Tab-separated table of C-alpha atoms in Angstrom:
chain	number	residue	atom	x	y	z
A	12	UNK	CA	4.067	-25.435	-0.897
A	13	UNK	CA	6.760	-26.080	1.743
A	14	UNK	CA	5.652	-26.521	5.356
A	15	UNK	CA	7.245	-26.564	8.774
A	16	UNK	CA	5.921	-28.158	11.966
A	17	UNK	CA	6.140	-26.039	15.099
A	18	UNK	CA	4.673	-27.596	18.223
A	19	UNK	CA	1.052	-28.440	17.413
A	20	UNK	CA	0.998	-26.418	14.191
A	21	UNK	CA	1.781	-27.081	10.557
A	22	UNK	CA	2.768	-23.779	8.952
A	23	UNK	CA	2.961	-23.516	5.142
A	24	UNK	CA	4.956	-20.755	3.523
A	25	UNK	CA	5.742	-19.370	0.076
A	26	UNK	CA	9.029	-18.075	-1.281
A	27	UNK	CA	9.071	-15.534	-4.128
A	28	UNK	CA	11.805	-13.485	-5.814
A	29	UNK	CA	15.539	-13.397	-5.176
A	30	UNK	CA	17.950	-11.374	-3.087
A	31	UNK	CA	18.254	-10.681	0.650
A	32	UNK	CA	15.461	-12.260	2.671
A	33	UNK	CA	12.315	-10.358	3.599
A	34	UNK	CA	9.578	-12.015	5.677
A	35	UNK	CA	6.080	-10.506	5.444
A	36	UNK	CA	3.880	-11.390	8.420
A	37	UNK	CA	0.100	-11.210	8.036
A	38	UNK	CA	-2.420	-9.942	10.562
A	39	UNK	CA	-5.974	-11.049	11.367
A	40	UNK	CA	-7.471	-12.585	8.248
A	41	UNK	CA	-7.071	-15.532	5.891
A	42	UNK	CA	-3.273	-15.333	5.787
A	43	UNK	CA	-0.338	-14.223	3.676
A	44	UNK	CA	-2.563	-13.552	0.653
A	45	UNK	CA	-3.080	-10.073	2.120
A	46	UNK	CA	0.380	-9.196	0.742
A	47	UNK	CA	-0.161	-10.483	-2.797
A	48	UNK	CA	-1.090	-7.177	-4.429
A	49	UNK	CA	2.240	-5.628	-3.484
A	50	UNK	CA	4.578	-8.590	-3.818
A	51	UNK	CA	6.112	-7.269	-7.023
A	52	UNK	CA	7.210	-4.153	-5.107
A	53	UNK	CA	9.686	-6.336	-3.205
A	54	UNK	CA	10.400	-9.468	-5.251
A	55	UNK	CA	12.423	-7.466	-7.781
A	56	UNK	CA	15.297	-7.299	-5.285
A	57	UNK	CA	14.292	-9.535	-2.367
A	58	UNK	CA	13.619	-13.165	-1.564
A	59	UNK	CA	10.184	-12.700	-0.026
A	60	UNK	CA	9.034	-15.343	2.459
A	61	UNK	CA	5.307	-15.454	3.231
A	62	UNK	CA	4.323	-17.682	6.162
A	63	UNK	CA	0.721	-18.654	6.872
A	64	UNK	CA	0.662	-18.768	10.654
A	65	UNK	CA	-1.767	-20.476	13.014
A	66	UNK	CA	-5.151	-18.831	12.664
A	67	UNK	CA	-4.754	-18.400	8.910
A	68	UNK	CA	-6.762	-20.545	6.524
A	69	UNK	CA	-3.836	-22.616	5.151
A	70	UNK	CA	-2.325	-23.449	8.572
A	71	UNK	CA	-3.316	-26.474	10.638
A	72	UNK	CA	-3.194	-26.894	14.417
A	73	UNK	CA	-5.247	-28.261	17.320
A	74	UNK	CA	-7.493	-25.198	17.599
A	75	UNK	CA	-6.198	-24.085	20.993
A	76	UNK	CA	-5.973	-20.386	21.877
A	77	UNK	CA	-3.220	-18.545	20.034
A	78	UNK	CA	-0.236	-16.990	21.784
A	79	UNK	CA	2.022	-14.259	20.466
A	80	UNK	CA	5.089	-16.240	21.508
A	81	UNK	CA	3.785	-19.213	19.531
A	82	UNK	CA	3.231	-17.134	16.410
A	83	UNK	CA	6.665	-15.546	16.788
A	84	UNK	CA	8.236	-18.994	17.084
A	85	UNK	CA	6.462	-20.013	13.866
A	86	UNK	CA	7.978	-17.048	12.018
A	87	UNK	CA	11.414	-18.019	13.264
A	88	UNK	CA	10.927	-21.658	12.316
A	89	UNK	CA	10.010	-20.606	8.781
A	90	UNK	CA	13.122	-18.416	8.539
A	91	UNK	CA	15.258	-21.369	9.618
A	92	UNK	CA	13.474	-23.903	7.410
A	93	UNK	CA	13.698	-21.639	4.361
A	94	UNK	CA	17.394	-21.123	5.021
A	95	UNK	CA	17.106	-17.380	4.558
A	96	UNK	CA	18.199	-16.030	7.932
A	97	UNK	CA	19.001	-13.579	9.223
A	98	UNK	CA	16.023	-11.936	7.531
A	99	UNK	CA	14.306	-8.581	7.561
A	100	UNK	CA	10.792	-8.913	8.985
A	101	UNK	CA	7.765	-6.695	8.314
A	102	UNK	CA	4.564	-7.414	10.239
A	103	UNK	CA	1.146	-5.794	9.861
A	104	UNK	CA	-1.543	-5.383	12.553
A	105	UNK	CA	-1.456	-8.602	14.640
A	106	UNK	CA	1.576	-9.411	12.510
A	107	UNK	CA	3.362	-6.400	14.042
A	108	UNK	CA	3.606	-7.789	17.596
A	109	UNK	CA	4.189	-11.226	16.051
A	110	UNK	CA	7.225	-9.865	14.208
A	111	UNK	CA	8.407	-8.148	17.392
A	112	UNK	CA	8.055	-11.422	19.306
A	113	UNK	CA	10.069	-13.227	16.630
A	114	UNK	CA	12.859	-10.649	16.919
A	115	UNK	CA	12.834	-10.807	20.714
A	116	UNK	CA	12.866	-14.610	20.876
A	117	UNK	CA	15.595	-15.104	18.271
A	118	UNK	CA	17.683	-11.962	17.740
A	119	UNK	CA	20.063	-13.988	15.571
A	120	UNK	CA	17.350	-14.548	12.942
A	121	UNK	CA	16.042	-10.980	12.498
A	122	UNK	CA	18.294	-8.368	10.859
A	123	UNK	CA	15.859	-5.446	10.630
A	124	UNK	CA	12.307	-5.122	11.920
A	125	UNK	CA	9.338	-3.052	10.705
A	126	UNK	CA	6.076	-3.397	12.683
A	127	UNK	CA	3.124	-1.693	10.947
A	128	UNK	CA	-0.108	-0.479	12.625
A	129	UNK	CA	0.499	-2.680	15.640
A	130	UNK	CA	0.300	-2.570	19.417
A	131	UNK	CA	2.251	-3.781	22.415
A	132	UNK	CA	-0.700	-4.628	24.669
A	133	UNK	CA	-4.483	-4.568	24.762
A	134	UNK	CA	-4.796	-2.098	27.603
A	135	UNK	CA	-6.491	0.451	25.331
A	136	UNK	CA	-10.181	0.188	26.220
A	137	UNK	CA	-11.065	1.220	22.667
A	138	UNK	CA	-9.185	-1.824	21.327
A	139	UNK	CA	-10.885	-4.130	23.831
A	140	UNK	CA	-14.331	-2.827	22.933
A	141	UNK	CA	-13.555	-2.991	19.221
A	142	UNK	CA	-12.498	-6.644	19.415
A	143	UNK	CA	-15.448	-7.543	21.652
A	144	UNK	CA	-17.908	-5.943	19.242
A	145	UNK	CA	-16.268	-7.573	16.226
A	146	UNK	CA	-16.457	-11.017	17.852
A	147	UNK	CA	-20.082	-10.427	18.812
A	148	UNK	CA	-20.941	-10.153	15.108
A	149	UNK	CA	-20.085	-13.834	14.618
A	150	UNK	CA	-23.772	-14.616	14.179
A	151	UNK	CA	-23.801	-12.646	10.916
A	152	UNK	CA	-20.949	-13.263	8.447
A	153	UNK	CA	-22.038	-10.255	6.387
A	154	UNK	CA	-21.964	-7.910	9.375
A	155	UNK	CA	-18.630	-9.386	10.498
A	156	UNK	CA	-17.018	-8.622	7.144
A	157	UNK	CA	-18.715	-5.247	6.759
A	158	UNK	CA	-17.495	-4.086	10.174
A	159	UNK	CA	-13.966	-5.175	9.286
A	160	UNK	CA	-14.037	-3.142	6.070
A	161	UNK	CA	-15.517	-0.080	7.757
A	162	UNK	CA	-12.790	0.103	10.396
A	163	UNK	CA	-9.875	-1.103	8.249
A	164	UNK	CA	-9.882	1.910	5.925
A	165	UNK	CA	-10.209	5.650	6.274
A	166	UNK	CA	-13.391	7.420	5.186
A	167	UNK	CA	-11.438	9.229	2.453
A	168	UNK	CA	-10.160	5.952	1.004
A	169	UNK	CA	-13.595	4.302	1.032
A	170	UNK	CA	-15.044	7.265	-0.846
A	171	UNK	CA	-12.143	7.270	-3.283
A	172	UNK	CA	-12.529	3.626	-4.341
A	173	UNK	CA	-16.330	3.855	-4.513
A	174	UNK	CA	-19.318	1.756	-3.488
A	175	UNK	CA	-18.778	-1.309	-5.674
A	176	UNK	CA	-15.154	-1.739	-4.628
A	177	UNK	CA	-16.041	-1.281	-0.959
A	178	UNK	CA	-18.754	-3.932	-1.205
A	179	UNK	CA	-16.220	-6.361	-2.676
A	180	UNK	CA	-13.917	-5.833	0.298
A	181	UNK	CA	-16.318	-7.433	2.777
A	182	UNK	CA	-15.626	-10.963	1.548
A	183	UNK	CA	-11.922	-10.753	2.422
A	184	UNK	CA	-12.540	-11.029	6.162
A	185	UNK	CA	-14.417	-14.313	6.160
A	186	UNK	CA	-15.947	-15.550	9.395
A	187	UNK	CA	-14.708	-18.803	10.914
A	188	UNK	CA	-13.324	-20.082	14.217
A	189	UNK	CA	-9.775	-19.098	13.247
A	190	UNK	CA	-10.754	-15.442	12.737
A	191	UNK	CA	-12.267	-15.469	16.212
A	192	UNK	CA	-9.088	-17.007	17.645
A	193	UNK	CA	-7.032	-14.236	16.060
A	194	UNK	CA	-9.341	-11.539	17.427
A	195	UNK	CA	-9.222	-13.175	20.861
A	196	UNK	CA	-5.423	-12.914	20.845
A	197	UNK	CA	-5.523	-9.197	19.989
A	198	UNK	CA	-7.948	-8.630	22.887
A	199	UNK	CA	-5.551	-10.135	25.477
A	200	UNK	CA	-2.212	-9.281	23.904
A	201	UNK	CA	0.759	-8.091	25.972
A	202	UNK	CA	4.283	-8.185	24.530
A	203	UNK	CA	5.753	-5.536	26.819
A	204	UNK	CA	7.999	-8.062	28.613
A	205	UNK	CA	9.542	-8.958	25.238
A	206	UNK	CA	10.328	-5.422	24.080
A	207	UNK	CA	13.663	-5.022	25.934
A	208	UNK	CA	14.926	-8.136	24.135
A	209	UNK	CA	14.561	-6.634	20.645
A	210	UNK	CA	18.067	-6.017	19.291
A	211	UNK	CA	17.313	-5.473	15.590
A	212	UNK	CA	17.196	-1.930	14.194
A	213	UNK	CA	13.479	-1.140	14.138
A	214	UNK	CA	11.174	1.181	12.219
A	215	UNK	CA	7.623	1.332	13.586
A	216	UNK	CA	5.095	2.588	11.038
A	217	UNK	CA	1.910	4.182	12.328
A	218	UNK	CA	-1.353	5.116	10.618
A	219	UNK	CA	-2.884	8.398	11.756
A	220	UNK	CA	-6.506	7.546	10.863
A	221	UNK	CA	-6.483	3.972	12.163
A	222	UNK	CA	-9.913	2.970	13.511
A	223	UNK	CA	-8.900	-0.603	14.332
A	224	UNK	CA	-5.750	-0.049	16.397
A	225	UNK	CA	-5.622	3.718	17.044
A	226	UNK	CA	-2.359	5.462	16.302
A	227	UNK	CA	-1.529	6.079	19.973
A	228	UNK	CA	-0.889	2.338	20.193
A	229	UNK	CA	1.591	2.489	17.307
A	230	UNK	CA	3.467	5.305	19.034
A	231	UNK	CA	3.505	3.415	22.333
A	232	UNK	CA	4.935	0.322	20.620
A	233	UNK	CA	7.743	2.410	19.175
A	234	UNK	CA	8.460	4.049	22.534
A	235	UNK	CA	8.815	0.612	24.102
A	236	UNK	CA	11.543	-0.559	21.692
A	237	UNK	CA	14.859	1.007	22.582
A	238	UNK	CA	16.348	3.058	19.751
A	239	UNK	CA	13.468	2.443	17.347
A	240	UNK	CA	12.566	4.917	14.626
A	241	UNK	CA	8.987	5.979	14.013
A	242	UNK	CA	7.114	7.189	10.943
A	243	UNK	CA	3.428	7.846	10.291
A	244	UNK	CA	1.315	7.641	7.172
A	245	UNK	CA	-1.939	9.592	6.873
A	246	UNK	CA	-4.088	6.502	6.341
A	247	UNK	CA	-6.493	4.105	7.948
A	248	UNK	CA	-5.387	0.765	9.375
A	249	UNK	CA	-4.397	-0.893	6.094
A	250	UNK	CA	-1.712	1.653	5.277
A	251	UNK	CA	-0.185	-0.358	2.429
A	252	UNK	CA	-3.497	-0.363	0.555
A	253	UNK	CA	-4.238	3.336	0.995
A	254	UNK	CA	-0.761	4.709	0.255
A	255	UNK	CA	1.210	1.876	-1.346
A	256	UNK	CA	3.928	4.050	-2.897
A	257	UNK	CA	4.694	5.857	0.365
A	258	UNK	CA	4.553	2.622	2.325
A	259	UNK	CA	6.932	0.788	0.017
A	260	UNK	CA	9.379	3.706	-0.031
A	261	UNK	CA	9.438	3.850	3.768
A	262	UNK	CA	10.056	0.128	4.082
A	263	UNK	CA	12.579	-0.157	1.249
A	264	UNK	CA	14.583	2.879	2.358
A	265	UNK	CA	14.811	1.466	5.880
A	266	UNK	CA	15.603	-2.126	4.942
A	267	UNK	CA	18.094	-1.242	2.231
A	268	UNK	CA	20.402	0.692	4.520
A	269	UNK	CA	23.900	-0.824	4.810
């Protein structure tokens, strides 16, 4: 797997498919593997680049607190190292403000931008309390993962997939110091000073039933990016899992415009 060094971090990345470049940026969790179940929706006509940023399991750094500017710089370094720029960038959850930061820091490297279920700052007291509670469950890996599952998906989706499938979801959000570093960044995030620097055409995708980052935050992020478009899906936080067909259509229709 190719890697790039950015400051104190070694960032591995994968490249799949062929065509115009599309970078998929992960959120809180083990890393780019969160995109694997829908890769074939994009690799048929795109060169998909999947970085594993600081805080993910494959990345290596000195363990210092994460910054959104640092993660954005890692995305840009991967685009340059892979030789695929300018690229379209889609970021989910914490990956949404990361993608925005990448576009703001290096407008020459980002052609189109699609932040999904993200936020511009952690001023929402609900978000602060959510992240504080989640971190406080660090003494119980099972509770940590169970809480993540409960708030990542809508009630309707959990009932649709059934008990056994829900129980299997808990293991995805494993507990380690890197997960806590990612959560810490969400709890103190503020990219509002970067928003006026975003030049790429932008589609912000919101999730109406989001219990992790409530939808008002998605709308506020869109309002802060001049000229951005906004669309909502009737889902919980992980919109691409609950309504994959609608999600892919939204993203592909936006990115494939001339």
